[in-house]
Short mmCIF file of C-alpha atoms in Angstrom, two decimals:
data_model
loop_
_atom_site.label_atom_id
_atom_site.label_comp_id
_atom_site.label_asym_id
_atom_site.label_seq_id
_atom_site.Cartn_x
_atom_site.Cartn_y
_atom_site.Cartn_z
CA MET A 1 67.79 -105.91 36.89
CA SER A 2 64.51 -104.07 37.01
CA LEU A 3 64.14 -100.28 37.44
CA GLY A 4 62.55 -100.70 40.89
CA ASN A 5 65.43 -102.78 42.22
CA SER A 6 67.96 -100.28 40.91
CA THR A 7 66.20 -97.42 42.66
CA LEU A 8 66.01 -99.36 45.92
CA ARG A 9 69.70 -100.14 45.74
CA ARG A 10 70.59 -96.48 45.20
CA ASN A 11 68.44 -95.35 48.11
CA GLY A 12 69.78 -98.11 50.32
CA LEU A 13 73.33 -97.21 49.43
CA LEU A 14 72.71 -93.55 50.31
CA ILE A 15 71.06 -94.46 53.63
CA GLY A 16 73.84 -96.87 54.45
CA ALA A 17 76.40 -94.25 53.58
CA SER A 18 74.81 -91.83 55.95
CA THR A 19 75.10 -94.25 58.85
CA LYS A 20 78.63 -95.47 58.09
CA ASP A 21 81.77 -93.54 58.03
CA LEU A 22 81.69 -91.35 54.93
CA SER A 23 85.45 -91.30 54.83
CA THR A 24 85.44 -94.69 53.07
CA ILE A 25 83.63 -93.20 50.02
CA CYS A 26 85.37 -90.84 47.64
CA LYS A 27 84.16 -87.30 47.09
CA SER A 28 83.00 -87.81 43.49
CA CYS A 29 80.97 -90.93 44.43
CA ARG A 30 79.24 -89.06 47.24
CA ALA A 31 78.23 -86.20 44.91
CA SER A 32 76.93 -88.67 42.28
CA ILE A 33 74.85 -90.57 44.86
CA ALA A 34 73.36 -87.29 46.21
CA ARG A 35 72.34 -86.07 42.73
CA ARG A 36 70.62 -89.36 41.93
CA TYR A 37 68.76 -89.32 45.24
CA TYR A 38 67.53 -85.78 44.84
CA ALA A 39 66.33 -86.42 41.25
CA SER A 40 64.39 -89.52 42.32
CA THR A 41 62.76 -87.65 45.21
CA ALA A 42 61.76 -84.70 42.96
CA ALA A 43 60.22 -87.05 40.39
CA ALA A 44 58.21 -88.77 43.09
CA VAL A 45 56.92 -85.43 44.39
CA ALA A 46 55.98 -84.29 40.88
CA GLU A 47 53.99 -87.46 40.25
CA SER A 48 51.89 -87.01 43.41
CA PRO A 49 49.03 -84.49 43.07
CA SER A 50 49.34 -81.40 45.26
CA GLN A 51 46.57 -79.64 47.12
CA ASN A 52 46.87 -76.57 44.86
CA ASP A 53 46.15 -78.68 41.78
CA LEU A 54 42.84 -79.75 43.25
CA THR A 55 41.64 -76.10 43.59
CA PRO A 56 39.40 -75.09 40.67
CA PRO A 57 40.77 -72.15 38.53
CA VAL A 58 39.32 -68.69 39.09
CA THR A 59 37.86 -67.14 35.92
CA SER A 60 38.58 -63.39 35.59
CA SER A 61 36.01 -60.95 34.21
CA PRO A 62 36.58 -59.83 30.60
CA ALA A 63 38.49 -56.52 30.17
CA LEU A 64 36.52 -53.45 29.08
CA LYS A 65 37.15 -52.18 25.56
CA GLU A 66 38.14 -48.52 25.62
CA HIS A 67 36.91 -46.25 22.81
CA TYR A 68 35.98 -42.66 21.90
CA ALA A 69 32.59 -41.47 20.68
CA LEU A 70 32.82 -40.34 17.03
CA ARG A 71 31.17 -37.03 16.16
CA ALA A 72 30.88 -34.95 12.98
CA GLY A 73 31.03 -31.16 12.92
CA VAL A 74 30.43 -28.54 10.21
CA VAL A 75 32.45 -25.35 9.70
CA LEU A 76 29.76 -23.51 7.74
CA SER A 77 30.93 -20.22 6.25
CA ARG A 78 29.69 -17.37 4.13
CA PRO A 79 32.56 -16.38 1.80
CA PRO A 80 33.49 -12.72 1.20
CA VAL A 81 31.10 -10.78 -1.01
CA LEU A 82 33.38 -7.82 -1.69
CA THR A 83 37.09 -7.45 -2.26
CA ARG A 84 39.09 -6.52 0.81
CA ASP A 85 39.92 -2.95 1.73
CA LEU A 86 43.07 -1.56 0.14
CA THR A 87 46.10 -0.69 2.22
CA PRO A 88 47.43 2.91 2.09
CA PHE A 89 50.32 1.76 -0.09
CA GLU A 90 47.96 0.06 -2.56
CA LYS A 91 45.74 3.13 -2.75
CA ALA A 92 48.73 5.37 -3.56
CA PHE A 93 50.12 2.86 -6.05
CA PHE A 94 46.88 2.51 -8.03
CA LEU A 95 46.43 6.28 -8.25
CA TYR A 96 50.02 6.63 -9.43
CA GLN A 97 49.34 4.02 -12.13
CA ARG A 98 46.30 5.95 -13.37
CA ARG A 99 48.26 9.20 -13.51
CA LEU A 100 51.09 7.48 -15.34
CA ASN A 101 48.60 6.01 -17.80
CA GLU A 102 47.08 9.46 -18.34
CA ARG A 103 50.48 10.95 -19.11
CA LEU A 104 51.99 8.22 -21.29
CA ALA A 105 49.43 5.80 -22.70
CA LEU A 106 46.26 7.82 -23.33
CA PRO A 107 47.03 11.21 -24.85
CA PHE A 108 43.71 12.95 -25.40
CA THR A 109 43.13 14.56 -28.82
CA ARG A 110 40.53 17.16 -27.92
CA TYR A 111 39.67 18.52 -31.36
CA PHE A 112 38.98 15.05 -32.71
CA TYR A 113 36.12 14.60 -30.27
CA TYR A 114 35.10 18.23 -29.76
CA PRO A 115 35.43 20.39 -32.92
CA LYS A 116 36.07 24.08 -32.40
CA GLY A 117 33.09 26.33 -32.00
CA THR A 118 30.64 23.54 -31.07
CA PRO A 119 28.61 23.39 -27.83
CA ALA A 120 30.52 20.25 -26.89
CA ASP A 121 33.79 22.18 -27.15
CA ALA A 122 32.43 24.93 -24.91
CA ASP A 123 31.26 22.35 -22.33
CA TRP A 124 34.67 20.69 -22.42
CA LYS A 125 36.45 23.98 -21.71
CA ARG A 126 34.13 24.68 -18.78
CA LYS A 127 34.67 21.28 -17.17
CA PHE A 128 38.43 21.36 -17.73
CA LYS A 129 38.60 24.77 -16.06
CA GLU A 130 36.75 23.41 -13.03
CA ARG A 131 38.70 20.18 -12.47
CA GLN A 132 41.98 21.17 -14.20
CA THR A 133 42.51 17.67 -15.60
CA PRO A 134 40.86 15.49 -18.26
CA ALA A 135 40.48 12.45 -15.99
CA ARG A 136 37.91 12.64 -13.23
CA ASP A 137 39.41 10.35 -10.60
CA ILE A 138 43.10 11.29 -10.47
CA GLY A 139 42.87 14.64 -8.73
CA VAL A 140 44.32 17.91 -9.99
CA TYR A 141 47.03 16.77 -12.33
CA SER A 142 48.14 17.96 -15.77
CA ALA A 143 49.95 15.31 -17.73
CA TYR A 144 51.32 17.77 -20.32
CA GLY A 145 52.13 20.82 -18.22
CA LYS A 146 55.28 21.87 -16.44
CA GLU A 147 54.31 19.72 -13.44
CA GLY A 148 53.69 16.59 -15.52
CA TRP A 149 56.58 14.81 -13.81
CA ASN A 150 55.02 15.33 -10.40
CA ASP A 151 52.61 12.38 -10.61
CA GLU A 152 53.30 10.78 -7.23
CA VAL A 153 50.80 10.98 -4.38
CA LEU A 154 51.76 12.62 -1.12
CA VAL A 155 51.25 10.77 2.16
CA GLY A 156 47.72 11.30 3.47
CA ALA A 157 46.41 12.76 0.20
CA GLU A 158 42.63 12.46 -0.18
CA GLU A 159 42.91 11.77 -3.90
CA SER A 160 43.99 8.18 -3.19
CA GLU A 161 40.91 7.35 -1.12
CA PRO A 162 38.29 5.30 -3.04
CA GLU A 163 35.43 7.27 -1.44
CA LYS A 164 36.91 10.54 -2.70
CA GLN A 165 37.30 9.12 -6.21
CA VAL A 166 33.69 7.85 -6.23
CA GLU A 167 32.42 11.27 -5.18
CA ALA A 168 34.45 12.91 -7.96
CA LEU A 169 33.07 10.51 -10.58
CA VAL A 170 29.48 10.93 -9.39
CA LYS A 171 29.76 14.70 -9.26
CA ASP A 172 31.10 14.83 -12.78
CA ALA A 173 28.39 12.47 -14.03
CA GLU A 174 25.60 14.46 -12.41
CA GLY A 175 24.88 17.15 -14.98
CA GLU A 176 22.05 19.56 -15.13
CA ARG A 177 19.80 16.89 -16.66
CA GLU A 178 21.20 13.64 -15.20
CA ILE A 179 21.09 11.86 -11.83
CA ALA A 180 23.98 9.43 -11.40
CA GLU A 181 23.41 6.16 -9.60
CA ARG A 182 25.68 5.86 -6.58
CA PRO A 183 27.32 2.53 -5.69
CA MET A 184 26.17 0.69 -2.58
CA PRO A 185 28.22 1.42 0.56
CA ARG A 186 30.69 -1.15 1.83
CA VAL A 187 29.47 -0.63 5.40
CA THR A 188 25.92 -1.95 5.88
CA ASP A 189 23.26 -1.23 8.49
CA ALA A 190 24.08 -4.55 10.18
CA ASP A 191 27.67 -3.36 10.62
CA LYS A 192 26.49 -0.13 12.20
CA THR A 193 24.08 -1.84 14.62
CA GLY A 194 26.38 -4.80 15.37
CA ASP A 195 23.80 -7.42 14.38
CA GLN A 196 25.80 -10.67 14.59
CA LYS A 197 22.89 -12.80 13.40
CA SER A 198 22.81 -11.06 10.02
CA LEU A 199 24.69 -12.33 6.98
CA ASN A 200 24.69 -8.80 5.55
CA ARG A 201 27.68 -7.67 7.59
CA LYS A 202 31.46 -7.67 7.13
CA LEU A 203 31.01 -8.18 3.40
CA ALA A 204 34.77 -8.33 2.81
CA ARG A 205 35.29 -11.10 5.40
CA SER A 206 34.31 -14.74 5.85
CA LEU A 207 31.61 -15.36 8.48
CA TYR A 208 31.23 -18.68 10.34
CA LEU A 209 28.12 -20.15 11.96
CA LEU A 210 28.40 -20.76 15.70
CA VAL A 211 25.61 -22.25 17.81
CA LYS A 212 25.14 -22.13 21.57
CA GLY A 213 24.49 -25.42 23.37
CA GLU A 214 24.98 -26.77 26.87
CA SER A 215 28.78 -26.58 26.57
CA GLY A 216 28.85 -23.03 25.18
CA TRP A 217 29.55 -21.68 21.69
CA ILE A 218 30.69 -24.34 19.20
CA PHE A 219 30.32 -25.27 15.55
CA PRO A 220 27.26 -27.42 14.75
CA SER A 221 28.15 -31.03 15.64
CA ALA A 222 26.59 -34.33 16.75
CA GLU A 223 27.39 -38.03 16.98
CA ILE A 224 27.55 -40.09 13.80
CA ALA A 225 24.42 -42.25 13.46
CA GLY A 226 24.60 -45.81 12.18
CA ARG A 227 26.79 -46.42 9.14
CA GLU A 228 26.67 -42.89 7.68
CA ASN A 229 29.93 -41.27 6.61
CA LEU A 230 31.18 -37.80 7.56
CA HIS A 231 29.66 -36.14 4.48
CA GLN A 232 26.22 -37.58 5.15
CA ALA A 233 26.45 -36.79 8.86
CA ALA A 234 27.38 -33.15 8.12
CA GLU A 235 24.36 -32.70 5.86
CA ARG A 236 22.04 -34.20 8.50
CA ILE A 237 23.51 -32.08 11.30
CA LEU A 238 22.98 -28.85 9.36
CA VAL A 239 19.32 -29.66 8.77
CA GLN A 240 18.73 -30.73 12.38
CA SER A 241 20.59 -27.69 13.72
CA GLY A 242 19.73 -24.79 11.43
CA GLY A 243 16.50 -25.93 9.82
CA GLN A 244 15.39 -26.35 6.23
CA ASN A 245 15.76 -22.70 5.16
CA MET A 246 19.50 -22.83 4.44
CA ASN A 247 20.82 -23.70 0.99
CA THR A 248 24.19 -25.24 1.88
CA TRP A 249 26.95 -27.21 0.19
CA ILE A 250 29.35 -29.60 1.97
CA VAL A 251 32.75 -29.26 0.31
CA GLY A 252 34.44 -32.63 -0.27
CA HIS A 253 34.47 -35.86 1.72
CA VAL A 254 37.64 -35.30 3.78
CA PRO A 255 37.63 -33.52 7.17
CA ILE A 256 39.59 -30.28 7.52
CA GLY A 257 40.39 -30.75 11.21
CA HIS A 258 39.45 -32.49 14.44
CA TYR A 259 38.82 -31.87 18.14
CA PHE A 260 38.89 -34.41 20.98
CA TYR A 261 37.68 -34.18 24.54
CA ASP A 262 38.40 -36.55 27.46
CA TYR A 263 35.63 -37.10 30.00
CA ARG A 264 36.47 -36.56 33.64
CA LYS A 265 35.13 -40.08 34.33
CA PRO A 266 34.78 -42.79 31.65
CA ILE A 267 31.27 -43.94 30.78
CA ILE A 268 31.08 -47.71 31.30
CA ASN A 269 28.49 -49.78 29.44
CA ASP A 270 28.17 -53.22 31.05
CA SER A 271 25.95 -54.64 28.30
CA THR A 272 28.59 -54.06 25.63
CA SER A 273 31.64 -54.29 27.95
CA THR A 274 32.94 -50.93 26.72
CA SER A 275 34.38 -47.87 28.41
CA GLU A 276 33.86 -44.53 26.63
CA LEU A 277 36.83 -42.28 27.42
CA GLY A 278 35.70 -39.16 25.53
CA SER A 279 34.64 -37.85 22.13
CA LYS A 280 36.43 -37.05 18.87
CA THR A 281 34.87 -34.55 16.46
CA PHE A 282 35.89 -34.40 12.77
CA PHE A 283 34.94 -31.17 11.00
CA MET A 284 33.71 -30.86 7.42
CA LYS A 285 33.84 -27.65 5.39
CA GLY A 286 30.54 -26.15 4.24
CA ARG A 287 29.26 -23.09 2.37
CA ILE A 288 25.95 -21.30 2.66
CA MET A 289 24.52 -20.07 -0.65
CA ALA A 290 21.23 -18.56 0.51
CA GLY A 291 18.81 -18.56 3.41
CA GLN A 292 19.30 -18.18 7.15
CA ALA A 293 19.58 -20.40 10.22
CA ASN A 294 16.43 -21.10 12.26
CA LEU A 295 16.76 -22.87 15.62
CA GLU A 296 13.07 -23.16 16.47
CA SER A 297 12.83 -26.90 15.75
CA ASN A 298 16.46 -27.98 16.24
CA ALA A 299 17.10 -31.47 17.60
CA PHE A 300 20.08 -30.65 19.85
CA GLY A 301 18.67 -28.14 22.31
CA LEU A 302 20.48 -25.15 20.79
CA SER A 303 19.47 -21.75 22.14
CA ASP A 304 21.20 -19.18 19.94
CA PHE A 305 23.38 -18.70 16.85
CA LYS A 306 25.80 -16.10 15.45
CA TRP A 307 27.67 -15.40 12.23
CA LEU A 308 31.17 -14.36 13.30
CA ALA A 309 34.51 -13.51 11.72
CA LYS A 310 37.68 -15.32 12.78
CA GLU A 311 38.72 -12.88 15.52
CA GLU A 312 35.14 -12.87 16.85
CA VAL A 313 35.11 -16.68 17.00
CA GLU A 314 38.23 -16.58 19.18
CA LYS A 315 36.42 -14.41 21.73
CA ALA A 316 33.27 -16.58 21.76
CA VAL A 317 34.68 -20.12 22.20
CA ASN A 318 36.82 -21.47 25.05
CA PRO A 319 40.62 -21.36 24.65
CA ARG A 320 41.11 -25.13 24.28
CA TYR A 321 38.45 -25.37 21.57
CA TRP A 322 40.01 -22.38 19.79
CA SER A 323 43.45 -24.03 19.75
CA TYR A 324 41.98 -26.87 17.65
CA VAL A 325 39.80 -24.87 15.21
CA ARG A 326 41.81 -21.70 14.57
CA ASN A 327 43.81 -23.15 11.68
CA MET A 328 40.60 -24.23 9.92
CA LEU A 329 39.40 -20.61 9.57
CA ALA A 330 40.45 -18.17 6.85
CA GLU A 331 42.05 -14.86 7.74
CA ARG A 332 39.51 -12.94 5.66
#
């Protein structure tokens, strides 16, 4: 029996069963006939093309690729020129060490250097009577007298101040026929006038170059051009920002920190099908050896520059920018 005849018989049986009394057919036979009928009907519907299949598919537009603009920045610094200022405890400790050395390690044999009856011996007696101690920078202290044990410095004593010790050494060196050369002061004219564009200020601290652009005070930065790496981009940015008169050195090839900024509205480029969400800036460490910044021919529209210490940078930049760059700056 062919497949078509079998199907017709099943359908005819189901139709006949619907018109006759269903009580003559058992429950299991009725369920089997219904399943076969429904399967045949579903197969026939699947084989016939529907109206939805004839509708052409709708092609969706390609999704935009989201990305951030890559920028390179330079944290250019002038390292400390002088040692830092001593704390009061350190000043007292170093003076105590010199007094202890005078009493224990360097006993002075006067007659070996100044024989009796010579002019040198007479000059020695005169100077010792004036300063009451052989050493010139430890104050009035006798290492071999009854008060030799009293070699500690009292709180607030002027003998522990470096300026007082320098004055004592210079005064002793300036004789009747000599003019002693005084050391340069630690506080410069730029410190007194508050000239923040000068590198000759805060000699015991690190100074960092900040430039003023459209978004305020920031470190020199710009977008990476072409296939250049961060080191090459940092060198180019320094030249285009501060001019050719700075002798600088970019330290290493690894960034020391980063800063990212999200635009309020993404920048969509239809030609490249991209959406620019913001910018990410990676900072390189740099040192200035000589020269000075000059913004006359800069390529980024910068209007001003300053050399600032860490606490001064905090006051100049915005709080969000400071939260990203503060750990890249040295305390001194």
